[in-house]
PDB file of C-alpha atoms in Angstrom:
ATOM      1  CA  MET A   1      -4.577   4.681  -5.076  1.00  0.00           C
ATOM      2  CA  THR A   2      -6.422   7.351  -6.957  1.00  0.00           C
ATOM      3  CA  ALA A   3      -7.702   7.529 -10.530  1.00  0.00           C
ATOM      4  CA  PRO A   4      -6.175  10.398 -12.623  1.00  0.00           C
ATOM      5  CA  THR A   5      -8.382  12.290 -14.959  1.00  0.00           C
ATOM      6  CA  LYS A   6      -9.393  10.224 -17.940  1.00  0.00           C
ATOM      7  CA  PRO A   7      -7.179  11.120 -20.950  1.00  0.00           C
ATOM      8  CA  PRO A   8      -7.366  10.035 -24.571  1.00  0.00           C
ATOM      9  CA  HIS A   9      -6.142   6.490 -24.932  1.00  0.00           C
ATOM     10  CA  GLY A  10      -3.783   7.419 -27.731  1.00  0.00           C
ATOM     11  CA  THR A  11      -3.700   6.491 -31.368  1.00  0.00           C
ATOM     12  CA  ALA A  12      -2.798   3.161 -32.906  1.00  0.00           C
ATOM     13  CA  ALA A  13       0.518   2.619 -34.492  1.00  0.00           C
ATOM     14  CA  ASP A  14       0.809   2.263 -38.251  1.00  0.00           C
ATOM     15  CA  SER A  15       1.268  -1.454 -38.056  1.00  0.00           C
ATOM     16  CA  PRO A  16       1.227  -4.206 -35.368  1.00  0.00           C
ATOM     17  CA  SER A  17       5.005  -4.488 -35.583  1.00  0.00           C
ATOM     18  CA  GLU A  18       5.310  -0.761 -34.659  1.00  0.00           C
ATOM     19  CA  ARG A  19       3.072  -0.975 -31.620  1.00  0.00           C
ATOM     20  CA  ALA A  20       4.464  -0.518 -28.110  1.00  0.00           C
ATOM     21  CA  PRO A  21       4.417  -3.845 -26.196  1.00  0.00           C
ATOM     22  CA  GLY A  22       1.546  -2.845 -23.933  1.00  0.00           C
ATOM     23  CA  GLU A  23      -0.585  -0.985 -26.471  1.00  0.00           C
ATOM     24  CA  PRO A  24      -3.063  -3.833 -27.130  1.00  0.00           C
ATOM     25  CA  LEU A  25      -3.659  -3.997 -23.330  1.00  0.00           C
ATOM     26  CA  HIS A  26      -4.044  -0.309 -22.556  1.00  0.00           C
ATOM     27  CA  SER A  27      -7.497   0.556 -24.024  1.00  0.00           C
ATOM     28  CA  PRO A  28      -9.383  -2.478 -22.817  1.00  0.00           C
ATOM     29  CA  VAL A  29      -8.009  -2.247 -19.260  1.00  0.00           C
ATOM     30  CA  ILE A  30      -8.547   1.487 -19.023  1.00  0.00           C
ATOM     31  CA  ASP A  31     -12.086   1.253 -20.526  1.00  0.00           C
ATOM     32  CA  TRP A  32     -12.896  -1.457 -17.971  1.00  0.00           C
ATOM     33  CA  PHE A  33     -11.528   0.706 -15.230  1.00  0.00           C
ATOM     34  CA  ASP A  34     -13.652   3.659 -16.366  1.00  0.00           C
ATOM     35  CA  GLU A  35     -16.716   1.480 -15.860  1.00  0.00           C
ATOM     36  CA  HIS A  36     -15.836  -0.585 -12.870  1.00  0.00           C
ATOM     37  CA  ALA A  37     -13.414   1.359 -10.681  1.00  0.00           C
ATOM     38  CA  ARG A  38     -14.479   1.545  -7.004  1.00  0.00           C
ATOM     39  CA  ASP A  39     -15.419   4.941  -5.608  1.00  0.00           C
ATOM     40  CA  LEU A  40     -12.703   5.254  -2.947  1.00  0.00           C
ATOM     41  CA  PRO A  41     -12.077   8.441  -1.022  1.00  0.00           C
ATOM     42  CA  TRP A  42      -8.412   8.708  -2.015  1.00  0.00           C
ATOM     43  CA  ARG A  43      -9.431   8.668  -5.630  1.00  0.00           C
ATOM     44  CA  ARG A  44     -11.542  11.787  -5.274  1.00  0.00           C
ATOM     45  CA  PRO A  45     -10.078  15.145  -6.291  1.00  0.00           C
ATOM     46  CA  GLU A  46     -10.511  16.563  -2.815  1.00  0.00           C
ATOM     47  CA  ALA A  47      -8.171  13.862  -1.355  1.00  0.00           C
ATOM     48  CA  GLY A  48      -5.128  15.613  -2.923  1.00  0.00           C
ATOM     49  CA  ALA A  49      -1.619  14.327  -2.808  1.00  0.00           C
ATOM     50  CA  TRP A  50      -1.625  13.974   0.995  1.00  0.00           C
ATOM     51  CA  GLY A  51      -4.735  11.791   0.896  1.00  0.00           C
ATOM     52  CA  VAL A  52      -3.031   9.661  -1.771  1.00  0.00           C
ATOM     53  CA  MET A  53       0.053   9.300   0.314  1.00  0.00           C
ATOM     54  CA  VAL A  54      -1.832   8.341   3.480  1.00  0.00           C
ATOM     55  CA  SER A  55      -3.792   5.747   1.526  1.00  0.00           C
ATOM     56  CA  GLU A  56      -0.665   4.224   0.052  1.00  0.00           C
ATOM     57  CA  PHE A  57       0.930   3.861   3.460  1.00  0.00           C
ATOM     58  CA  MET A  58      -2.242   2.311   4.917  1.00  0.00           C
ATOM     59  CA  LEU A  59      -2.928  -0.054   2.030  1.00  0.00           C
ATOM     60  CA  GLN A  60       0.431  -1.826   2.139  1.00  0.00           C
ATOM     61  CA  GLN A  61      -0.461  -5.359   3.153  1.00  0.00           C
ATOM     62  CA  THR A  62      -3.829  -4.264   4.438  1.00  0.00           C
ATOM     63  CA  PRO A  63      -7.176  -4.730   2.513  1.00  0.00           C
ATOM     64  CA  VAL A  64      -9.300  -1.748   1.504  1.00  0.00           C
ATOM     65  CA  ASN A  65     -12.220  -2.593   3.813  1.00  0.00           C
ATOM     66  CA  ARG A  66      -9.998  -2.353   6.903  1.00  0.00           C
ATOM     67  CA  VAL A  67      -8.316   0.824   5.716  1.00  0.00           C
ATOM     68  CA  LEU A  68     -11.460   2.791   4.875  1.00  0.00           C
ATOM     69  CA  PRO A  69     -12.662   3.705   8.437  1.00  0.00           C
ATOM     70  CA  VAL A  70      -9.128   4.467   9.677  1.00  0.00           C
ATOM     71  CA  TYR A  71      -8.370   6.547   6.598  1.00  0.00           C
ATOM     72  CA  GLU A  72     -11.564   8.646   7.011  1.00  0.00           C
ATOM     73  CA  GLN A  73     -10.809   9.336  10.690  1.00  0.00           C
ATOM     74  CA  TRP A  74      -7.143  10.083   9.926  1.00  0.00           C
ATOM     75  CA  MET A  75      -7.949  12.621   7.186  1.00  0.00           C
ATOM     76  CA  ALA A  76     -10.612  14.285   9.342  1.00  0.00           C
ATOM     77  CA  ARG A  77      -8.152  14.715  12.116  1.00  0.00           C
ATOM     78  CA  TRP A  78      -5.015  15.501  10.060  1.00  0.00           C
ATOM     79  CA  PRO A  79      -6.151  16.975   6.692  1.00  0.00           C
ATOM     80  CA  ARG A  80      -2.661  18.266   5.953  1.00  0.00           C
ATOM     81  CA  PRO A  81       0.878  16.974   6.641  1.00  0.00           C
ATOM     82  CA  ALA A  82       1.509  19.901   9.005  1.00  0.00           C
ATOM     83  CA  ASP A  83      -1.388  18.844  11.136  1.00  0.00           C
ATOM     84  CA  LEU A  84       0.065  15.473  11.669  1.00  0.00           C
ATOM     85  CA  ALA A  85       3.619  16.777  12.104  1.00  0.00           C
ATOM     86  CA  ALA A  86       2.411  18.943  15.001  1.00  0.00           C
ATOM     87  CA  GLU A  87       1.394  15.910  16.966  1.00  0.00           C
ATOM     88  CA  ALA A  88       3.536  13.429  18.912  1.00  0.00           C
ATOM     89  CA  PRO A  89       4.427  10.320  16.896  1.00  0.00           C
ATOM     90  CA  GLY A  90       2.618   8.248  19.473  1.00  0.00           C
ATOM     91  CA  GLU A  91      -0.668   9.807  18.377  1.00  0.00           C
ATOM     92  CA  ALA A  92      -0.084   8.478  14.873  1.00  0.00           C
ATOM     93  CA  VAL A  93       0.429   5.005  16.395  1.00  0.00           C
ATOM     94  CA  ARG A  94      -2.767   5.420  18.450  1.00  0.00           C
ATOM     95  CA  ALA A  95      -4.795   6.492  15.425  1.00  0.00           C
ATOM     96  CA  TRP A  96      -3.362   3.587  13.371  1.00  0.00           C
ATOM     97  CA  GLY A  97      -5.528   1.307  15.400  1.00  0.00           C
ATOM     98  CA  ARG A  98      -5.540  -2.308  14.364  1.00  0.00           C
ATOM     99  CA  LEU A  99      -4.334  -1.829  10.725  1.00  0.00           C
ATOM    100  CA  GLY A 100      -1.228  -3.853  11.557  1.00  0.00           C
ATOM    101  CA  TYR A 101       2.427  -3.122  10.806  1.00  0.00           C
ATOM    102  CA  PRO A 102       2.334   0.005  13.003  1.00  0.00           C
ATOM    103  CA  ARG A 103       5.803   1.136  12.028  1.00  0.00           C
ATOM    104  CA  ARG A 104       4.054   2.480   8.949  1.00  0.00           C
ATOM    105  CA  ALA A 105       2.367   5.021  11.344  1.00  0.00           C
ATOM    106  CA  LEU A 106       5.755   6.292  12.530  1.00  0.00           C
ATOM    107  CA  ARG A 107       7.101   6.423   8.991  1.00  0.00           C
ATOM    108  CA  LEU A 108       4.063   8.403   7.821  1.00  0.00           C
ATOM    109  CA  HIS A 109       4.490  10.806  10.730  1.00  0.00           C
ATOM    110  CA  GLY A 110       8.202  11.180   9.829  1.00  0.00           C
ATOM    111  CA  ALA A 111       7.272  11.901   6.210  1.00  0.00           C
ATOM    112  CA  ALA A 112       4.739  14.507   7.379  1.00  0.00           C
ATOM    113  CA  VAL A 113       7.410  16.206   9.486  1.00  0.00           C
ATOM    114  CA  ALA A 114       9.830  16.255   6.514  1.00  0.00           C
ATOM    115  CA  ILE A 115       7.139  17.563   4.134  1.00  0.00           C
ATOM    116  CA  THR A 116       6.405  20.364   6.548  1.00  0.00           C
ATOM    117  CA  GLU A 117      10.036  21.272   7.146  1.00  0.00           C
ATOM    118  CA  ARG A 118      11.407  20.855   3.564  1.00  0.00           C
ATOM    119  CA  HIS A 119       8.455  21.564   1.295  1.00  0.00           C
ATOM    120  CA  GLY A 120       6.323  24.093   3.105  1.00  0.00           C
ATOM    121  CA  GLY A 121       3.659  21.493   3.964  1.00  0.00           C
ATOM    122  CA  ASP A 122       2.938  20.445   0.374  1.00  0.00           C
ATOM    123  CA  VAL A 123       3.601  16.832  -0.739  1.00  0.00           C
ATOM    124  CA  PRO A 124       6.289  17.266  -3.461  1.00  0.00           C
ATOM    125  CA  SER A 125       5.493  16.223  -6.969  1.00  0.00           C
ATOM    126  CA  ASP A 126       9.104  15.461  -7.960  1.00  0.00           C
ATOM    127  CA  HIS A 127       9.853  11.720  -7.814  1.00  0.00           C
ATOM    128  CA  ALA A 128      13.302  12.167  -6.404  1.00  0.00           C
ATOM    129  CA  GLN A 129      12.044  14.469  -3.664  1.00  0.00           C
ATOM    130  CA  LEU A 130       9.329  11.954  -2.785  1.00  0.00           C
ATOM    131  CA  LEU A 131      11.883   9.230  -2.672  1.00  0.00           C
ATOM    132  CA  ALA A 132      14.047  11.330  -0.267  1.00  0.00           C
ATOM    133  CA  LEU A 133      11.317  11.458   2.323  1.00  0.00           C
ATOM    134  CA  PRO A 134      11.646   9.174   5.320  1.00  0.00           C
ATOM    135  CA  GLY A 135       9.655   5.990   4.993  1.00  0.00           C
ATOM    136  CA  ILE A 136       9.112   6.387   1.225  1.00  0.00           C
ATOM    137  CA  GLY A 137      10.335   3.661  -1.011  1.00  0.00           C
ATOM    138  CA  GLU A 138      10.300   3.274  -4.760  1.00  0.00           C
ATOM    139  CA  TYR A 139       6.735   1.922  -4.887  1.00  0.00           C
ATOM    140  CA  THR A 140       5.221   4.721  -2.758  1.00  0.00           C
ATOM    141  CA  ALA A 141       7.165   7.446  -4.542  1.00  0.00           C
ATOM    142  CA  ALA A 142       5.937   6.174  -7.919  1.00  0.00           C
ATOM    143  CA  ALA A 143       2.402   5.685  -6.735  1.00  0.00           C
ATOM    144  CA  VAL A 144       2.057   9.222  -5.331  1.00  0.00           C
ATOM    145  CA  ALA A 145       3.730  10.819  -8.368  1.00  0.00           C
ATOM    146  CA  SER A 146       1.457   8.785 -10.644  1.00  0.00           C
ATOM    147  CA  PHE A 147      -1.866   8.847  -8.813  1.00  0.00           C
ATOM    148  CA  ALA A 148      -1.714  12.326  -7.337  1.00  0.00           C
ATOM    149  CA  TYR A 149       0.228  14.195 -10.054  1.00  0.00           C
ATOM    150  CA  GLY A 150      -0.521  12.210 -13.181  1.00  0.00           C
ATOM    151  CA  GLN A 151       3.095  11.383 -13.982  1.00  0.00           C
ATOM    152  CA  ARG A 152       4.532   8.508 -15.994  1.00  0.00           C
ATOM    153  CA  HIS A 153       5.995   5.884 -13.573  1.00  0.00           C
ATOM    154  CA  ALA A 154       5.856   2.116 -13.337  1.00  0.00           C
ATOM    155  CA  VAL A 155       3.779   1.364 -10.199  1.00  0.00           C
ATOM    156  CA  LEU A 156       4.376  -2.191  -9.180  1.00  0.00           C
ATOM    157  CA  ASP A 157       2.305  -3.510  -6.270  1.00  0.00           C
ATOM    158  CA  THR A 158       1.363  -7.143  -5.780  1.00  0.00           C
ATOM    159  CA  ASN A 159      -1.846  -6.810  -7.869  1.00  0.00           C
ATOM    160  CA  VAL A 160      -0.068  -5.227 -10.844  1.00  0.00           C
ATOM    161  CA  ARG A 161       2.742  -7.766 -10.660  1.00  0.00           C
ATOM    162  CA  ARG A 162       0.209 -10.630 -10.761  1.00  0.00           C
ATOM    163  CA  VAL A 163      -1.649  -9.113 -13.804  1.00  0.00           C
ATOM    164  CA  PHE A 164       1.635  -8.749 -15.669  1.00  0.00           C
ATOM    165  CA  ALA A 165       2.812 -12.160 -14.741  1.00  0.00           C
ATOM    166  CA  ARG A 166      -0.366 -13.810 -16.109  1.00  0.00           C
ATOM    167  CA  ALA A 167      -1.231 -11.575 -19.030  1.00  0.00           C
ATOM    168  CA  VAL A 168       2.307 -11.149 -20.412  1.00  0.00           C
ATOM    169  CA  ALA A 169       4.690 -13.654 -18.854  1.00  0.00           C
ATOM    170  CA  GLY A 170       2.170 -16.539 -18.838  1.00  0.00           C
ATOM    171  CA  THR A 171       2.831 -17.575 -15.252  1.00  0.00           C
ATOM    172  CA  GLN A 172       0.291 -17.909 -12.422  1.00  0.00           C
ATOM    173  CA  TYR A 173       2.125 -15.823  -9.924  1.00  0.00           C
ATOM    174  CA  PRO A 174       5.020 -13.367  -9.932  1.00  0.00           C
ATOM    175  CA  PRO A 175       8.229 -14.057  -7.964  1.00  0.00           C
ATOM    176  CA  ASN A 176       8.036 -13.591  -4.187  1.00  0.00           C
ATOM    177  CA  ALA A 177      10.154 -10.440  -4.444  1.00  0.00           C
ATOM    178  CA  THR A 178      10.002  -7.859  -7.217  1.00  0.00           C
ATOM    179  CA  THR A 179      12.796  -8.559  -9.792  1.00  0.00           C
ATOM    180  CA  ALA A 180      14.649  -6.338 -12.270  1.00  0.00           C
ATOM    181  CA  ALA A 181      12.977  -8.207 -15.065  1.00  0.00           C
ATOM    182  CA  GLU A 182       9.545  -7.238 -13.695  1.00  0.00           C
ATOM    183  CA  ARG A 183      10.576  -3.600 -13.485  1.00  0.00           C
ATOM    184  CA  ARG A 184      11.853  -3.704 -17.103  1.00  0.00           C
ATOM    185  CA  LEU A 185       8.531  -5.225 -18.253  1.00  0.00           C
ATOM    186  CA  ALA A 186       6.504  -2.654 -16.326  1.00  0.00           C
ATOM    187  CA  ARG A 187       8.485   0.139 -17.974  1.00  0.00           C
ATOM    188  CA  ALA A 188       8.067  -1.429 -21.382  1.00  0.00           C
ATOM    189  CA  LEU A 189       4.306  -1.630 -20.929  1.00  0.00           C
ATOM    190  CA  LEU A 190       3.897   1.975 -19.867  1.00  0.00           C
ATOM    191  CA  PRO A 191       1.974   4.201 -22.320  1.00  0.00           C
ATOM    192  CA  GLU A 192       4.028   7.038 -23.632  1.00  0.00           C
ATOM    193  CA  ASP A 193       1.593   9.753 -22.673  1.00  0.00           C
ATOM    194  CA  ALA A 194       1.976  10.615 -18.971  1.00  0.00           C
ATOM    195  CA  ALA A 195      -1.783  11.005 -18.321  1.00  0.00           C
ATOM    196  CA  THR A 196      -2.545   7.671 -20.002  1.00  0.00           C
ATOM    197  CA  ALA A 197       0.297   6.076 -18.131  1.00  0.00           C
ATOM    198  CA  ALA A 198      -1.093   7.242 -14.796  1.00  0.00           C
ATOM    199  CA  ARG A 199      -4.475   5.937 -15.751  1.00  0.00           C
ATOM    200  CA  TRP A 200      -3.025   2.581 -16.861  1.00  0.00           C
ATOM    201  CA  ALA A 201      -1.217   2.259 -13.505  1.00  0.00           C
ATOM    202  CA  ALA A 202      -4.458   2.747 -11.599  1.00  0.00           C
ATOM    203  CA  ALA A 203      -6.457   0.531 -13.985  1.00  0.00           C
ATOM    204  CA  SER A 204      -4.042  -2.409 -13.951  1.00  0.00           C
ATOM    205  CA  MET A 205      -3.891  -2.253 -10.170  1.00  0.00           C
ATOM    206  CA  GLU A 206      -7.696  -2.352  -9.886  1.00  0.00           C
ATOM    207  CA  LEU A 207      -7.916  -5.193 -12.338  1.00  0.00           C
ATOM    208  CA  GLY A 208      -5.632  -7.280 -10.075  1.00  0.00           C
ATOM    209  CA  ALA A 209      -7.540  -6.359  -7.016  1.00  0.00           C
ATOM    210  CA  LEU A 210     -11.064  -7.132  -8.387  1.00  0.00           C
ATOM    211  CA  VAL A 211     -10.724  -9.644 -11.250  1.00  0.00           C
ATOM    212  CA  CYS A 212      -7.205 -11.163 -11.591  1.00  0.00           C
ATOM    213  CA  THR A 213      -7.083 -12.037  -7.945  1.00  0.00           C
ATOM    214  CA  ALA A 214      -4.608 -14.477  -6.280  1.00  0.00           C
ATOM    215  CA  LYS A 215      -7.331 -17.070  -5.912  1.00  0.00           C
ATOM    216  CA  ASN A 216     -10.525 -17.671  -7.912  1.00  0.00           C
ATOM    217  CA  GLU A 217      -9.607 -15.342 -10.728  1.00  0.00           C
ATOM    218  CA  ALA A 218     -12.665 -14.195 -12.654  1.00  0.00           C
ATOM    219  CA  CYS A 219     -11.396 -14.623 -16.292  1.00  0.00           C
ATOM    220  CA  HIS A 220     -15.004 -14.325 -17.670  1.00  0.00           C
ATOM    221  CA  ARG A 221     -14.984 -10.681 -16.430  1.00  0.00           C
ATOM    222  CA  CYS A 222     -11.464  -9.850 -17.543  1.00  0.00           C
ATOM    223  CA  PRO A 223     -11.167  -7.269 -20.381  1.00  0.00           C
ATOM    224  CA  ILE A 224      -7.900  -8.849 -21.607  1.00  0.00           C
ATOM    225  CA  ALA A 225      -8.795 -12.572 -21.204  1.00  0.00           C
ATOM    226  CA  ALA A 226      -8.518 -13.165 -24.916  1.00  0.00           C
ATOM    227  CA  GLN A 227      -4.926 -11.929 -24.839  1.00  0.00           C
ATOM    228  CA  CYS A 228      -3.845 -13.437 -21.475  1.00  0.00           C
ATOM    229  CA  ALA A 229      -0.749 -15.592 -22.033  1.00  0.00           C
ATOM    230  CA  TRP A 230      -1.467 -17.678 -18.869  1.00  0.00           C
ATOM    231  CA  ARG A 231      -5.072 -18.415 -19.833  1.00  0.00           C
ATOM    232  CA  LEU A 232      -4.129 -19.228 -23.439  1.00  0.00           C
ATOM    233  CA  ALA A 233      -1.452 -21.679 -22.134  1.00  0.00           C
ATOM    234  CA  GLY A 234      -4.130 -23.569 -20.198  1.00  0.00           C
ATOM    235  CA  LYS A 235      -3.423 -21.910 -16.841  1.00  0.00           C
ATOM    236  CA  PRO A 236      -0.328 -23.954 -15.904  1.00  0.00           C
ATOM    237  CA  ALA A 237       0.099 -24.289 -12.166  1.00  0.00           C
ATOM    238  CA  HIS A 238       2.718 -22.381 -10.351  1.00  0.00           C
ATOM    239  CA  ASP A 239       6.103 -24.176 -10.412  1.00  0.00           C
ATOM    240  CA  GLY A 240       8.317 -21.650  -8.745  1.00  0.00           C
ATOM    241  CA  PRO A 241       9.324 -21.258  -5.074  1.00  0.00           C
ATOM    242  CA  PRO A 242       6.529 -21.905  -2.582  1.00  0.00           C
ATOM    243  CA  ARG A 243       4.166 -19.009  -2.057  1.00  0.00           C
ATOM    244  CA  ARG A 244       4.690 -17.329   1.248  1.00  0.00           C
ATOM    245  CA  GLY A 245       1.705 -17.636   3.580  1.00  0.00           C
ATOM    246  CA  GLN A 246       1.000 -15.141   6.296  1.00  0.00           C
ATOM    247  CA  THR A 247       0.457 -16.453   9.764  1.00  0.00           C
ATOM    248  CA  TYR A 248      -0.582 -14.404  12.682  1.00  0.00           C
ATOM    249  CA  ALA A 249      -1.974 -16.526  15.609  1.00  0.00           C
ATOM    250  CA  GLY A 250       0.640 -17.147  18.142  1.00  0.00           C
ATOM    251  CA  THR A 251       3.344 -15.016  16.509  1.00  0.00           C
ATOM    252  CA  ASP A 252       5.332 -12.135  17.885  1.00  0.00           C
ATOM    253  CA  ARG A 253       3.156  -9.938  15.657  1.00  0.00           C
ATOM    254  CA  GLN A 254       0.094 -10.914  17.645  1.00  0.00           C
ATOM    255  CA  VAL A 255       1.835 -10.263  20.928  1.00  0.00           C
ATOM    256  CA  ARG A 256       3.024  -6.817  19.739  1.00  0.00           C
ATOM    257  CA  GLY A 257      -0.506  -6.036  18.604  1.00  0.00           C
ATOM    258  CA  ARG A 258      -1.958  -6.883  22.036  1.00  0.00           C
ATOM    259  CA  LEU A 259       0.697  -4.904  23.823  1.00  0.00           C
ATOM    260  CA  LEU A 260       0.086  -1.842  21.586  1.00  0.00           C
ATOM    261  CA  ALA A 261      -3.665  -2.155  22.085  1.00  0.00           C
ATOM    262  CA  VAL A 262      -3.276  -1.647  25.837  1.00  0.00           C
ATOM    263  CA  LEU A 263      -1.083   1.404  25.287  1.00  0.00           C
ATOM    264  CA  ARG A 264      -3.376   2.900  22.624  1.00  0.00           C
ATOM    265  CA  GLU A 265      -6.384   2.667  24.972  1.00  0.00           C
ATOM    266  CA  ALA A 266      -4.554   4.119  27.955  1.00  0.00           C
ATOM    267  CA  HIS A 267      -4.669   7.857  28.736  1.00  0.00           C
ATOM    268  CA  GLY A 268      -1.247   7.820  30.357  1.00  0.00           C
ATOM    269  CA  PRO A 269       1.768   5.609  30.998  1.00  0.00           C
ATOM    270  CA  VAL A 270       0.997   1.910  31.570  1.00  0.00           C
ATOM    271  CA  PRO A 271       2.636  -0.277  34.266  1.00  0.00           C
ATOM    272  CA  GLN A 272       4.514  -3.429  33.319  1.00  0.00           C
ATOM    273  CA  ALA A 273       1.857  -5.518  35.187  1.00  0.00           C
ATOM    274  CA  ALA A 274      -0.873  -4.333  32.775  1.00  0.00           C
ATOM    275  CA  LEU A 275       1.230  -5.430  29.820  1.00  0.00           C
ATOM    276  CA  ASP A 276       2.112  -8.728  31.336  1.00  0.00           C
ATOM    277  CA  ARG A 277      -1.595  -9.704  31.431  1.00  0.00           C
ATOM    278  CA  VAL A 278      -2.006  -9.672  27.662  1.00  0.00           C
ATOM    279  CA  TRP A 279       0.139 -12.742  26.978  1.00  0.00           C
ATOM    280  CA  HIS A 280       0.786 -15.861  28.993  1.00  0.00           C
ATOM    281  CA  GLU A 281       4.278 -16.767  27.730  1.00  0.00           C
ATOM    282  CA  PRO A 282       6.843 -14.409  29.479  1.00  0.00           C
ATOM    283  CA  VAL A 283       9.799 -14.940  27.112  1.00  0.00           C
ATOM    284  CA  GLN A 284       7.813 -14.188  23.953  1.00  0.00           C
ATOM    285  CA  ARG A 285       6.127 -11.320  25.654  1.00  0.00           C
ATOM    286  CA  ALA A 286       9.386  -9.763  26.714  1.00  0.00           C
ATOM    287  CA  ARG A 287      10.770 -10.244  23.217  1.00  0.00           C
ATOM    288  CA  ALA A 288       7.772  -8.568  21.661  1.00  0.00           C
ATOM    289  CA  LEU A 289       7.969  -5.586  24.080  1.00  0.00           C
ATOM    290  CA  ASP A 290      11.691  -5.196  23.510  1.00  0.00           C
ATOM    291  CA  GLY A 291      11.007  -5.169  19.717  1.00  0.00           C
ATOM    292  CA  LEU A 292       8.408  -2.422  20.134  1.00  0.00           C
ATOM    293  CA  VAL A 293      10.896  -0.342  22.127  1.00  0.00           C
ATOM    294  CA  SER A 294      13.563  -0.933  19.590  1.00  0.00           C
ATOM    295  CA  ASP A 295      11.326   0.054  16.734  1.00  0.00           C
ATOM    296  CA  GLY A 296      10.402   3.329  18.433  1.00  0.00           C
ATOM    297  CA  LEU A 297       6.807   2.360  18.896  1.00  0.00           C
ATOM    298  CA  VAL A 298       6.945   2.275  22.700  1.00  0.00           C
ATOM    299  CA  GLU A 299       8.926   4.397  25.173  1.00  0.00           C
ATOM    300  CA  PRO A 300      10.064   2.863  28.500  1.00  0.00           C
ATOM    301  CA  MET A 301       9.855   5.194  31.495  1.00  0.00           C
ATOM    302  CA  PRO A 302      11.242   5.089  35.035  1.00  0.00           C
ATOM    303  CA  GLY A 303       9.417   2.902  37.502  1.00  0.00           C
ATOM    304  CA  GLY A 304       8.580   0.162  34.991  1.00  0.00           C
ATOM    305  CA  LEU A 305       6.077   2.294  33.035  1.00  0.00           C
ATOM    306  CA  TYR A 306       5.554   2.404  29.229  1.00  0.00           C
ATOM    307  CA  ARG A 307       3.859   4.821  26.828  1.00  0.00           C
ATOM    308  CA  LEU A 308       3.524   5.607  23.221  1.00  0.00           C
ATOM    309  CA  PRO A 309       6.354   7.786  21.874  1.00  0.00           C
ATOM    310  CA  LEU A 310       6.226  11.509  22.384  1.00  0.00           C
ATOM    311  CA  THR A 311       9.312  12.350  20.363  1.00  0.00           C
TER     312      THR A 311
END
């Protein structure tokens, strides 16, 4: 996520009844962001649209502190989409390291190839063209258009959804999956001015990441605490469907990670015996390896050998 150039916050409406729904929230949140935003490499002007896109792929379900070193190495090696597109997709998987969900690496490689072939190596600014790239969903297209190009889009990640759920809807947590009602609310809260809307998207996301967190929210540091519907209601406990917890130990994800670690560290094809040593349970190990092959993350070779994908 990057921070667009600071625009004017806009002028107040003639009367409270004429105000846009989100107007009372915009200035305090953006002012807070101007003072407290983290200095992250993808927010700097030199990152460009490609740096923003890379960060958005890496930050999905992965915290900033784990992304930072991988991002820096990635951008040093592949500063443009064409640089990545020229490499085998397996190199993207190798460089992904232990970020998790490695299919993101293949999708980012596929997007780099498409950008190189369709757009002359430049990340497109048009939202529809971004959405047409492989591996790009609604969130990523909106985030790149907003953060890289200063456009007016509703950017709904987990942090933003939580801020809106509490501040506006008065609930502790948003639904497990993004709903049409949340998208309507996000669009209603957007500032009319594109540059301000882009700044608002970055600011509300940062507020959710640093202050309005999932646990131990810091309401005393929140710039909109006085307006927060959830706080004003006495912070009622979540009464919706159970929150989904993330487990890792003992799962197929853990086995897949161990198998990929062997392949990433190898300089050539790896025999089946080397993979067999990473996990004691043969049925789960075989299932995890089959899944990696099915996902295109691993290529089987004659003679019981395996490697990262070359094509």
